[in-house]
PDB file of C-alpha atoms in Angstrom:
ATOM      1  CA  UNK A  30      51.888 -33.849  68.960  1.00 35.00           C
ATOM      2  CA  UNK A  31      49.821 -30.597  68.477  1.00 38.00           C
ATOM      3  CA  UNK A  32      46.824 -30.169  70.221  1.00 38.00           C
ATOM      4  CA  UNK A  33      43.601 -30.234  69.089  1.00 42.00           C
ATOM      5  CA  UNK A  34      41.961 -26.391  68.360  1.00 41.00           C
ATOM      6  CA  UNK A  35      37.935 -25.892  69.388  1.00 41.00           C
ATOM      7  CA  UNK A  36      37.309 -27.223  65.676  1.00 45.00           C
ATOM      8  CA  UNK A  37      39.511 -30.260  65.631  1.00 48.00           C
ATOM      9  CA  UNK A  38      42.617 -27.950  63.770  1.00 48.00           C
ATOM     10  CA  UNK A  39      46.141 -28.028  64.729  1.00 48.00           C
ATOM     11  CA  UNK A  40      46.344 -25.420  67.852  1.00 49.00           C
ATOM     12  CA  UNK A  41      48.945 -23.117  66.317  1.00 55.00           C
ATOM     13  CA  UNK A  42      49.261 -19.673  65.510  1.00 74.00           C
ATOM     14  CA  UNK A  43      48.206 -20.145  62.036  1.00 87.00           C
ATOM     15  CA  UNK A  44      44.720 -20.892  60.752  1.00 94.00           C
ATOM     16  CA  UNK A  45      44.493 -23.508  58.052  1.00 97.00           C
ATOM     17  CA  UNK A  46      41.728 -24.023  55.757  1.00 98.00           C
ATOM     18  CA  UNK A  47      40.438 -26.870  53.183  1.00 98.00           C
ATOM     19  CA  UNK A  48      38.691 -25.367  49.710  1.00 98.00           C
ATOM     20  CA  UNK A  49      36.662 -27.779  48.676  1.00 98.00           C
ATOM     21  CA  UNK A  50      35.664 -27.244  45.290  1.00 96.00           C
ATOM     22  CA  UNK A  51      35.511 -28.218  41.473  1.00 94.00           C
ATOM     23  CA  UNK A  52      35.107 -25.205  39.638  1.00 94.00           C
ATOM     24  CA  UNK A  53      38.886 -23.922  39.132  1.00 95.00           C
ATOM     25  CA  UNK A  54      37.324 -20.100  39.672  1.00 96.00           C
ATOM     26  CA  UNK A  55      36.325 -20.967  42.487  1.00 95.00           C
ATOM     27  CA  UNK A  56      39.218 -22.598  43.790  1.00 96.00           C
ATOM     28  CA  UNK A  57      41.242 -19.865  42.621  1.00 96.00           C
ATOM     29  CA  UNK A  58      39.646 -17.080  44.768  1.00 96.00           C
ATOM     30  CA  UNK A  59      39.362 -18.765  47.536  1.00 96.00           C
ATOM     31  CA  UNK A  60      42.191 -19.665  48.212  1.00 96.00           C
ATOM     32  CA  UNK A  61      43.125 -15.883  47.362  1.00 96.00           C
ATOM     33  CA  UNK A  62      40.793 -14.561  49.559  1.00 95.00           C
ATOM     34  CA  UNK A  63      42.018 -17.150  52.727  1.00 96.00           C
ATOM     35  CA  UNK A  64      46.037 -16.291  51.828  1.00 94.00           C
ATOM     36  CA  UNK A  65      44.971 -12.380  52.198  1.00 93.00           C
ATOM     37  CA  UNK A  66      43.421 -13.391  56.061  1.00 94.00           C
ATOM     38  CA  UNK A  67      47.067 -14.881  56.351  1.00 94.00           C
ATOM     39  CA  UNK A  68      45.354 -18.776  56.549  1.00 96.00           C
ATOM     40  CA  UNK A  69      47.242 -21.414  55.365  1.00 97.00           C
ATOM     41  CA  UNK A  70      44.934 -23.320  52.516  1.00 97.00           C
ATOM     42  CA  UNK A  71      45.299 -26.101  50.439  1.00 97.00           C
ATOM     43  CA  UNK A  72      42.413 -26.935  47.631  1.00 97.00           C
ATOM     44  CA  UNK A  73      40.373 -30.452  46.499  1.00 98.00           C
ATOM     45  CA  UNK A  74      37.869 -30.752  43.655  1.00 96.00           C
ATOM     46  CA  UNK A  75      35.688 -32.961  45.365  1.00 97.00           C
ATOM     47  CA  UNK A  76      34.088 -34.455  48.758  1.00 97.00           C
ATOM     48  CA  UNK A  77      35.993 -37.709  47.896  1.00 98.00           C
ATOM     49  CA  UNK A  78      39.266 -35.801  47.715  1.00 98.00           C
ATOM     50  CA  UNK A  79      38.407 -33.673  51.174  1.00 98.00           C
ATOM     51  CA  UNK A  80      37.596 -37.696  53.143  1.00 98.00           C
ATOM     52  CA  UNK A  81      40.739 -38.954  51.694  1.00 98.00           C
ATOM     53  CA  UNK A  82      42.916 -35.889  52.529  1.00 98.00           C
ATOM     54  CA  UNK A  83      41.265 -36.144  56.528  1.00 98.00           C
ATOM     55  CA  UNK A  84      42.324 -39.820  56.135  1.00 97.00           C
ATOM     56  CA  UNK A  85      45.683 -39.032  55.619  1.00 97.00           C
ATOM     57  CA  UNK A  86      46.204 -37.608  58.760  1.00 95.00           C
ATOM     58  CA  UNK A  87      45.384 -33.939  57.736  1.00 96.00           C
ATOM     59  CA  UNK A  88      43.014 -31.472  59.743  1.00 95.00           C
ATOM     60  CA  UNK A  89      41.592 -28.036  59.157  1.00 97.00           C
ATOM     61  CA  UNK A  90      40.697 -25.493  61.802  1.00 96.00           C
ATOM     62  CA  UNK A  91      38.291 -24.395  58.453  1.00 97.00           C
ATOM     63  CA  UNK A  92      36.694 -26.313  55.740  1.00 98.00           C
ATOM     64  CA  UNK A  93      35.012 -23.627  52.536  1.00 98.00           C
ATOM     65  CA  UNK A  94      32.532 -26.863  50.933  1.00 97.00           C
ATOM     66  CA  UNK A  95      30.790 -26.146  47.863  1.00 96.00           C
ATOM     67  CA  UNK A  96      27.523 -28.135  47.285  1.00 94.00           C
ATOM     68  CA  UNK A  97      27.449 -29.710  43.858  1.00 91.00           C
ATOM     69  CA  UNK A  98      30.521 -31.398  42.774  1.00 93.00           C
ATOM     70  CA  UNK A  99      30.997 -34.974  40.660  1.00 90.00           C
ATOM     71  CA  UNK A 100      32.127 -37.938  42.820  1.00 94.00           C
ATOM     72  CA  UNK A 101      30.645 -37.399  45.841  1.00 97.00           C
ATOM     73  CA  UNK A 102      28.877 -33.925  46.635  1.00 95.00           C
ATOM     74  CA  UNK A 103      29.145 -31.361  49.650  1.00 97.00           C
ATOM     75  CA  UNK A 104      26.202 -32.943  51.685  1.00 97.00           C
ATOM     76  CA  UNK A 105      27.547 -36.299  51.317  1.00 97.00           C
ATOM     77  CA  UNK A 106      31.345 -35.532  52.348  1.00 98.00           C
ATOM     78  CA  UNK A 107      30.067 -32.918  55.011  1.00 98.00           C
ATOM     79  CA  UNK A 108      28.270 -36.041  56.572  1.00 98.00           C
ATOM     80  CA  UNK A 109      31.143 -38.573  56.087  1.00 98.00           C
ATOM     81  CA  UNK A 110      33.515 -36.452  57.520  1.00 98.00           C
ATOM     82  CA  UNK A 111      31.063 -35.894  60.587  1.00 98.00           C
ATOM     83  CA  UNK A 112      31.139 -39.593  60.994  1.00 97.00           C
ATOM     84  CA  UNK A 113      34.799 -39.774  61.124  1.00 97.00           C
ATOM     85  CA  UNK A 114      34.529 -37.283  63.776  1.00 97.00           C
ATOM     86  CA  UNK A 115      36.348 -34.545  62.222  1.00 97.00           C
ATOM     87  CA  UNK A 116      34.776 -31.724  64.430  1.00 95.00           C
ATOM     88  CA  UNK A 117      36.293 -28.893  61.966  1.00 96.00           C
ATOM     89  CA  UNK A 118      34.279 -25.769  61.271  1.00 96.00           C
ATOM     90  CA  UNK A 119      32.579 -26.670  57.868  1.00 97.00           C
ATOM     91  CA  UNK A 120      30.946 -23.680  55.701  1.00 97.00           C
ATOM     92  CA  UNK A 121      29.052 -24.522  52.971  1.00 96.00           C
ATOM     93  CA  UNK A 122      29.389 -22.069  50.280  1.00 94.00           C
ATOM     94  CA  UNK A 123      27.273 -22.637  46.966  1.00 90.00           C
ATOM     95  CA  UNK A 124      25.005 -21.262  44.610  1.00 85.00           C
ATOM     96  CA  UNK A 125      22.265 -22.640  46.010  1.00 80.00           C
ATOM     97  CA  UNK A 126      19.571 -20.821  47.816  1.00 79.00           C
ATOM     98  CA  UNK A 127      16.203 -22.344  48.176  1.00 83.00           C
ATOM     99  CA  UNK A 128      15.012 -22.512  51.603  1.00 88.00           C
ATOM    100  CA  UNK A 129      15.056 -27.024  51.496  1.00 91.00           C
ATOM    101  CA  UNK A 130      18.427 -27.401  49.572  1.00 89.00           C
ATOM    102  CA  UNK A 131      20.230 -25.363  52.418  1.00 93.00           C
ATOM    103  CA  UNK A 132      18.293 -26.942  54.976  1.00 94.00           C
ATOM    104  CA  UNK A 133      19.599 -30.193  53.730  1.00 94.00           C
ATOM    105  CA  UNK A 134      23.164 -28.792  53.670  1.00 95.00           C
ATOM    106  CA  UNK A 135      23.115 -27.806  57.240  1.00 95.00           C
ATOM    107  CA  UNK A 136      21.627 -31.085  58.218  1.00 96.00           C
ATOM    108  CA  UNK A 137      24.698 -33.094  56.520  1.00 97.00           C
ATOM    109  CA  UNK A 138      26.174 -31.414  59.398  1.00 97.00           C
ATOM    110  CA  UNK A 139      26.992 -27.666  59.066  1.00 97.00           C
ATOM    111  CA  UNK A 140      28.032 -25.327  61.102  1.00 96.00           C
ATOM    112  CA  UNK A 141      27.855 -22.383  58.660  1.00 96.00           C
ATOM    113  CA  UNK A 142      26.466 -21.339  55.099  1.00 95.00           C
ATOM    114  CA  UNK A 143      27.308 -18.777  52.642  1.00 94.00           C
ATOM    115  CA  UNK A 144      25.711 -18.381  49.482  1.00 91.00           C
ATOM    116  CA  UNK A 145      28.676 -17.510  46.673  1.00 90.00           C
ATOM    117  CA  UNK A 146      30.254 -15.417  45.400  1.00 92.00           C
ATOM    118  CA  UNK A 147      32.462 -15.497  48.904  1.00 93.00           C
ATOM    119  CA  UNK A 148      33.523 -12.141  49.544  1.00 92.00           C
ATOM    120  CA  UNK A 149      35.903 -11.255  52.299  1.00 93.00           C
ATOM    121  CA  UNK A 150      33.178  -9.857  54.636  1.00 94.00           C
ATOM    122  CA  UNK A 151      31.214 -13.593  54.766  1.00 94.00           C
ATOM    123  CA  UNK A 152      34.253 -15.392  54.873  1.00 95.00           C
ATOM    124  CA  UNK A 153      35.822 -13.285  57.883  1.00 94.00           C
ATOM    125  CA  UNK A 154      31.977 -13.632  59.662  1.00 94.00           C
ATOM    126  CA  UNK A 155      32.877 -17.425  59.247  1.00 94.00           C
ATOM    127  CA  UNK A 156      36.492 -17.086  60.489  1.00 92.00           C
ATOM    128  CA  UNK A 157      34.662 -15.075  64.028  1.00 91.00           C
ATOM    129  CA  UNK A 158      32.416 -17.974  64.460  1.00 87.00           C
ATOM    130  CA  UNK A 159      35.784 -20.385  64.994  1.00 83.00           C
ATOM    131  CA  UNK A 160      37.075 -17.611  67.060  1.00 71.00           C
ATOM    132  CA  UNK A 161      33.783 -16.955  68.950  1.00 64.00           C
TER     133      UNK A 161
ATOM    134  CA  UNK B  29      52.390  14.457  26.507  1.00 48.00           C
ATOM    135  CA  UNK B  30      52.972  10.837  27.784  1.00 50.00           C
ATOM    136  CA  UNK B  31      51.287  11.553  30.934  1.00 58.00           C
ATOM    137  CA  UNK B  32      48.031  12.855  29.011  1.00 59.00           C
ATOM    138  CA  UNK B  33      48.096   9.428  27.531  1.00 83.00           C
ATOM    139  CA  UNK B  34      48.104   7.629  30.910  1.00 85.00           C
ATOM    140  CA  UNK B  35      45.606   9.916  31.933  1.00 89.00           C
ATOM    141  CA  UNK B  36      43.281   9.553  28.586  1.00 91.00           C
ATOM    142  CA  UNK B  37      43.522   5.658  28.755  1.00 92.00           C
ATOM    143  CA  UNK B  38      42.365   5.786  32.797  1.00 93.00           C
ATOM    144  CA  UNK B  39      39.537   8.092  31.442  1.00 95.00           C
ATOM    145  CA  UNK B  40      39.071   4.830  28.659  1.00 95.00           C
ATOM    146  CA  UNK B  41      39.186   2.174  31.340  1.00 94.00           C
ATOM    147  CA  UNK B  42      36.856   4.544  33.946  1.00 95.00           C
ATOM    148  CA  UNK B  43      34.308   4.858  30.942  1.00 96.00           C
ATOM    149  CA  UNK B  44      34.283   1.388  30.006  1.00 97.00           C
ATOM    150  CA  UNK B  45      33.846   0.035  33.851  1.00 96.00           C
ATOM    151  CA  UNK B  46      31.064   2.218  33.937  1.00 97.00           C
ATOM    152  CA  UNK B  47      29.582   1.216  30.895  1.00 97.00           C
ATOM    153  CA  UNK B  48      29.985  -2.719  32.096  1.00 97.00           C
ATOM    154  CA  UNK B  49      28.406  -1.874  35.652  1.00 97.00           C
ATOM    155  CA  UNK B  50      25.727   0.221  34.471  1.00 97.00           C
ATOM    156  CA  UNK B  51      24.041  -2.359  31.362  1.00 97.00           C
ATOM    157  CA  UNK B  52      24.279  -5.180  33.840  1.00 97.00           C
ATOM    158  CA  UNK B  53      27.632  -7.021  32.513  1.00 98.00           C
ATOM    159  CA  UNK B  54      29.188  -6.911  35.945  1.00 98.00           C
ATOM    160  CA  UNK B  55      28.278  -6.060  39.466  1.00 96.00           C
ATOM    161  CA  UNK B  56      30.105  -5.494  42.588  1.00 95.00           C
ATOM    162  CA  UNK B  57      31.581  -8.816  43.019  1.00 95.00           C
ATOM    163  CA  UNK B  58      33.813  -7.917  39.642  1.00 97.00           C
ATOM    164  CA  UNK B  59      35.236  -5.049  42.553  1.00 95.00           C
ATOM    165  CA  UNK B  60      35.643  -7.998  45.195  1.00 93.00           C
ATOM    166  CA  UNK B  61      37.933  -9.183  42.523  1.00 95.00           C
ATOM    167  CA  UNK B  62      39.785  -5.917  41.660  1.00 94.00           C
ATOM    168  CA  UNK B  63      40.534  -5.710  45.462  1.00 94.00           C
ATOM    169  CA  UNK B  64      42.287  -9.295  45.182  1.00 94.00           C
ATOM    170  CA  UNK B  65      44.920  -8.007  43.003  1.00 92.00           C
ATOM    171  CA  UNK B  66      48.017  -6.371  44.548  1.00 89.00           C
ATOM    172  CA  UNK B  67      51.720  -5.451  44.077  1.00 86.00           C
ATOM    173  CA  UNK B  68      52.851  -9.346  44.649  1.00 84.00           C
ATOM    174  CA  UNK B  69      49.404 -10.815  42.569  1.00 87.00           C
ATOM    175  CA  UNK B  70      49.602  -7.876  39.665  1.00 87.00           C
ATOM    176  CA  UNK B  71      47.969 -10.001  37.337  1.00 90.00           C
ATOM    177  CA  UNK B  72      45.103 -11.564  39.608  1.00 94.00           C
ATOM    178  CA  UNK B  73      42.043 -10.706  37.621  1.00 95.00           C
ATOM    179  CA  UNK B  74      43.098 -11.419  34.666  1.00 94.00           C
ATOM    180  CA  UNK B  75      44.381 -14.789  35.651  1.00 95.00           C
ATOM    181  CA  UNK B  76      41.374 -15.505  37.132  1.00 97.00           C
ATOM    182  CA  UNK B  77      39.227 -14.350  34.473  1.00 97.00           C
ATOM    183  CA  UNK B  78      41.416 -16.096  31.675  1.00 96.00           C
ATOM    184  CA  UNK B  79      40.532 -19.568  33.856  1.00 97.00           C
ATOM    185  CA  UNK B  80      36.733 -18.633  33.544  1.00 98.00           C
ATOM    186  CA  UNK B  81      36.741 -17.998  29.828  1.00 98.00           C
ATOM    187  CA  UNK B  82      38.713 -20.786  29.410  1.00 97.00           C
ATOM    188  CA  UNK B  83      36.609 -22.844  31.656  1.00 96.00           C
ATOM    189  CA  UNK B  84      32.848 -21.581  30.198  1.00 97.00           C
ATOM    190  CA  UNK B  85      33.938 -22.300  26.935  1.00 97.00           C
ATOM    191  CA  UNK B  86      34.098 -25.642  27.908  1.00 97.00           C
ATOM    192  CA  UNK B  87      30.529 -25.400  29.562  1.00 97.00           C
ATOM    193  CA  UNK B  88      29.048 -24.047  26.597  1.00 97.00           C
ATOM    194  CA  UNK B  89      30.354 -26.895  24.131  1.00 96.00           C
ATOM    195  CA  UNK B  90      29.087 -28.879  26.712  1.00 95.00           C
ATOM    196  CA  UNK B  91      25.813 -27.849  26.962  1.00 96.00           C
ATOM    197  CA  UNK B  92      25.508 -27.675  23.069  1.00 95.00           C
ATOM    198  CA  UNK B  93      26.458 -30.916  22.971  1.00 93.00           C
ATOM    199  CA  UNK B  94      23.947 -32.200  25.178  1.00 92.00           C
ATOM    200  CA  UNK B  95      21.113 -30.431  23.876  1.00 93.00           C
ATOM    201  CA  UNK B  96      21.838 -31.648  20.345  1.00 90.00           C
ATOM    202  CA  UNK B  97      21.839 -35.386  21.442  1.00 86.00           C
ATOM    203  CA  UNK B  98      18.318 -36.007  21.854  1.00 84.00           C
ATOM    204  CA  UNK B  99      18.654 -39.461  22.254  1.00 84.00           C
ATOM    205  CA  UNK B 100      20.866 -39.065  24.982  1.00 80.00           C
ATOM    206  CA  UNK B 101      19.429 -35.591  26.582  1.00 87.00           C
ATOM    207  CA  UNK B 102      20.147 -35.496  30.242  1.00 89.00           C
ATOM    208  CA  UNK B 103      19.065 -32.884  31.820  1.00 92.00           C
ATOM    209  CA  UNK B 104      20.695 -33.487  35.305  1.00 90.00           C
ATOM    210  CA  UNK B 105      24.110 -33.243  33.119  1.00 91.00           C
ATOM    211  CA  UNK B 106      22.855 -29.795  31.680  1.00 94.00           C
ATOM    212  CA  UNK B 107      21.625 -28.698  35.360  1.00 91.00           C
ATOM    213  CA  UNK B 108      25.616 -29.900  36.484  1.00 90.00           C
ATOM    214  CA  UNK B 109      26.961 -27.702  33.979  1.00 94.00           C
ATOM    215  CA  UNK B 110      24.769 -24.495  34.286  1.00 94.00           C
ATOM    216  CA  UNK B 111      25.672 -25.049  38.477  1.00 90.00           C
ATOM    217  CA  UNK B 112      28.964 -24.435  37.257  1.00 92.00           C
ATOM    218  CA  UNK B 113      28.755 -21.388  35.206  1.00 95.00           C
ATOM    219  CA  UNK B 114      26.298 -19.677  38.101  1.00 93.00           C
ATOM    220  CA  UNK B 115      29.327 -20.443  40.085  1.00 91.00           C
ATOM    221  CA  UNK B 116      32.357 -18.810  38.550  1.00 95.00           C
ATOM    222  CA  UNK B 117      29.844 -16.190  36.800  1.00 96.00           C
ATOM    223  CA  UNK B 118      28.993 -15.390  40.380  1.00 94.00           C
ATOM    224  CA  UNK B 119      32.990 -15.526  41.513  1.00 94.00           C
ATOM    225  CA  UNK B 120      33.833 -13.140  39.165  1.00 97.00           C
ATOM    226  CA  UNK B 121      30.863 -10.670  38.972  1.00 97.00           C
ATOM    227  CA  UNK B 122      29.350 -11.475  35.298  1.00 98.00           C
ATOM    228  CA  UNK B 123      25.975 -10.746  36.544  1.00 97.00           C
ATOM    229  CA  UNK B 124      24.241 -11.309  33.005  1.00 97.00           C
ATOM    230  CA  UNK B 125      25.641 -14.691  32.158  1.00 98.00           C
ATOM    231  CA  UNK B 126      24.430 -15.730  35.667  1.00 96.00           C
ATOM    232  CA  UNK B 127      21.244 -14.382  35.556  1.00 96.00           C
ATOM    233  CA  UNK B 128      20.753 -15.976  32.071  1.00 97.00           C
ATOM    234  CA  UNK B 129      22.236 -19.084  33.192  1.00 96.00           C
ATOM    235  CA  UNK B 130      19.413 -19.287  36.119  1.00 94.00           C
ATOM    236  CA  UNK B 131      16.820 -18.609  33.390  1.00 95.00           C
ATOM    237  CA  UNK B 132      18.370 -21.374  31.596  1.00 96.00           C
ATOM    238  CA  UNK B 133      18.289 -23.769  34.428  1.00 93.00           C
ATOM    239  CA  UNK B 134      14.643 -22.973  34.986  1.00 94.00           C
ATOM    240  CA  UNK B 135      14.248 -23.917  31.840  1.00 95.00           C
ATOM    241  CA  UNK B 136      15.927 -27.525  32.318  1.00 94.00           C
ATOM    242  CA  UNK B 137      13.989 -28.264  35.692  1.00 92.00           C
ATOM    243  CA  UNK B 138      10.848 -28.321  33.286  1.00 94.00           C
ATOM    244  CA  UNK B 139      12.898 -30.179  30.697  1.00 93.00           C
ATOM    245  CA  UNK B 140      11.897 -27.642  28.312  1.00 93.00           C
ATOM    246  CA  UNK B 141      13.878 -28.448  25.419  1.00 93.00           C
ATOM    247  CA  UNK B 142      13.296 -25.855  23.137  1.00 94.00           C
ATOM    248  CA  UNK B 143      13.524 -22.819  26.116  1.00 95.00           C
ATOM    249  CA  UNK B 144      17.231 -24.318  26.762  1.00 95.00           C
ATOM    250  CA  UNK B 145      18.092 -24.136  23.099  1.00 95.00           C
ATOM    251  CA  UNK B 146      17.151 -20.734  23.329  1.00 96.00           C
ATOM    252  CA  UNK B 147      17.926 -19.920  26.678  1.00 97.00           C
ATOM    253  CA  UNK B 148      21.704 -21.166  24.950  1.00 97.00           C
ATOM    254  CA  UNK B 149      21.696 -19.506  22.233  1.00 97.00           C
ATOM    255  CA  UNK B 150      20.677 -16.185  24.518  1.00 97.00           C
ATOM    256  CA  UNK B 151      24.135 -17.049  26.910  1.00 98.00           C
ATOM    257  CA  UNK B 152      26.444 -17.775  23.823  1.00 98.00           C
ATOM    258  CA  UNK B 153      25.712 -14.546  22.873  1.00 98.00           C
ATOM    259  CA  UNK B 154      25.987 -12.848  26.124  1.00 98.00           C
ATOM    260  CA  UNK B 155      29.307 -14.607  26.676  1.00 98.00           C
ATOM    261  CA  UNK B 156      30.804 -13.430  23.617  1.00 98.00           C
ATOM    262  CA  UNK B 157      29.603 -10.055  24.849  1.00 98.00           C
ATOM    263  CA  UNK B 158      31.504 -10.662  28.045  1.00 98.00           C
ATOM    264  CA  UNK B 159      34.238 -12.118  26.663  1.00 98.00           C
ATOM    265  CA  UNK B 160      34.882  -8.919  24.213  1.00 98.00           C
ATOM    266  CA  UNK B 161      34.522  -6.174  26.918  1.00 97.00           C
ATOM    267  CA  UNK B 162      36.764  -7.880  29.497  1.00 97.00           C
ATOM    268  CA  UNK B 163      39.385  -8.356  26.732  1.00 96.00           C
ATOM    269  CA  UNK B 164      38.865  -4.807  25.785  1.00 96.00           C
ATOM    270  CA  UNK B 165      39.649  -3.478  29.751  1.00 96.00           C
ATOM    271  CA  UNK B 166      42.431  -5.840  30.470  1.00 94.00           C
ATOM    272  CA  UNK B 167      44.302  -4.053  26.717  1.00 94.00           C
ATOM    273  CA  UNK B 168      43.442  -0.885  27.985  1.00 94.00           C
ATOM    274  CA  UNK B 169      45.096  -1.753  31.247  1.00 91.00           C
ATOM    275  CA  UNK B 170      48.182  -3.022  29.473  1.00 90.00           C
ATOM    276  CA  UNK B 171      48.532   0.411  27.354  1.00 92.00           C
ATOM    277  CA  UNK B 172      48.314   1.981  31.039  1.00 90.00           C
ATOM    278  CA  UNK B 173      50.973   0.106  31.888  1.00 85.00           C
ATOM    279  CA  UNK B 174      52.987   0.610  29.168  1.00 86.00           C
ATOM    280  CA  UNK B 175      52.411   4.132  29.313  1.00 84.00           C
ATOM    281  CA  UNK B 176      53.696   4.653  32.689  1.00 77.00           C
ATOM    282  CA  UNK B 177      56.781   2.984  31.868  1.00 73.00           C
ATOM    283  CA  UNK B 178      57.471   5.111  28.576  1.00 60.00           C
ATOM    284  CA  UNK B 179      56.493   8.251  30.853  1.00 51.00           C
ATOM    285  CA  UNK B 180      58.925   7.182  33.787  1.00 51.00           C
ATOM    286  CA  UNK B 181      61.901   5.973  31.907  1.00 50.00           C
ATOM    287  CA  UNK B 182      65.324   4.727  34.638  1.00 50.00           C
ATOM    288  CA  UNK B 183      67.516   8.170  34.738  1.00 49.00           C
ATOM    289  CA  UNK B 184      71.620   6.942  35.166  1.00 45.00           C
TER     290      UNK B 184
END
């Protein structure tokens, strides 16, 4: 059985990452933008989708959530998947920039937050805080 | 001669980039994109951008649709959809549809009815904009394209 990485990911070689987003743009760059860092990445369109995928058995050394999304939004899966003790590195990345709304973000349980678009430079300061 | 062509349509594309960058249309993040595309993802932007017209349009029947229903107005559905559109506008540098889409939005936190009609009626225009100048670089890129291969044709 792999070990567990410092963020609850599979300790191997390769990075892996969870987009969690509903806007197809989005999903699209993303996971553009993580394949060109050389991380493995799959994609969900909602918080829902990201719990059920961790109850499956899957981790990520990274999770890329976006805040608003139909189903069940980035606060509310950020804070489920806290519960269920997934200890992954989760980035919030949204549109959203008003001093409260992030604050409530981070709260959900946080460990990083980038306000889009995601460009390579705030997604590689995200990939040194793993490493860090 | 076929060269000059290449040449003259780079000259086209240069000029029109400019023209986008410096009224607003797009911003840097439209060169975030660019940088995305390489030898094994050719066709990156446009792919991408082809999924944001494809999925705005949809936003902006959307919203039309909801602000047209007055019985059933929602403005928490109208704020969900404009989140949206900030979103990919942001992803793929369209800095004026954002900006008007925030506009808009500030509009729908004071359920202003009559500054989202025309707060829509401001980003359906805008988009169309958009729309017309993006198609306009990505033909311009095919004729480059083109060009090159008339210019360098396989020697047996």
């Amino acid at each position: 059985m792999a070990a567990q990485g410092r963020h609850g990911g599979r300790k191997s070689n390769k990075m892996t990452a969870l987009v969690v987003d509903d806007n197809m743009v989005n999903q699209t760059i993303h996971h553009r933008l993580l394949d060109n860092l050389g991380i493995e990445n799959e994609a969900v369109s909602n918080g829902k989708e990201a719990v059920d995928i961790h109850c499956s058995g899957k981790t990520f050394d990274l999770i890329l959530m976006d805040m608003d999304m139909p189903v069940m939004n980035g606060i509310e899966a950020t804070r489920k998947l806290r519960e269920m003790g997934i200890r992954s590195m989760i980035a919030g990345v949204s549109t959203r920039s008003m001093e409260r709304e992030v604050q409530e973000f981070m709260e959900a349980g946080l460990d990083d937050y980038q306000v889009k678009p995601l460009t390579v430079s705030k997604l590689i300061s995200i990939i040194h805080k793993i490493n860090g | 001669m076929l060269g000059l062509d290449a040449d003259q349509l780079r000259a086209d594309m240069n000029r029109l980039l400019a023209f986008l960058f410096h009224q607003g249309i797009l911003d840097d993040q439209f060169l975030q994109l660019q940088q995305l595309q390489d030898e094994n993802s050719p066709n990156f932007v446009s792919q991408v951008v082809n999924i944001y017209f494809h999925e705005s349009e949809k936003l902006l029947r959307n919203l039309r649709s909801s602000l047209m229903d007055r019985e059933l107005l929602s403005y928490d559905k109208i704020r969900i959809h404009l989140n949206q559109f900030i979103g990919s506008s942001s992803s793929i540098g369209a800095q004026r549809v954002r900006n008007i889409c925030a506009a808009f939005r500030a509009a729908s936190d004071h359920s202003n009815r009559t500054g989202c009609l025309r707060a829509l009626e401001v980003l359906e225009h805008e988009y169309c904009i958009l729309k017309s100048k993006l198609h306009e670089l990505f033909q311009i890129e095919q004729q480059i394209l083109l060009a090159a291969g008339v210019r360098y044709p396989v020697m047996n």
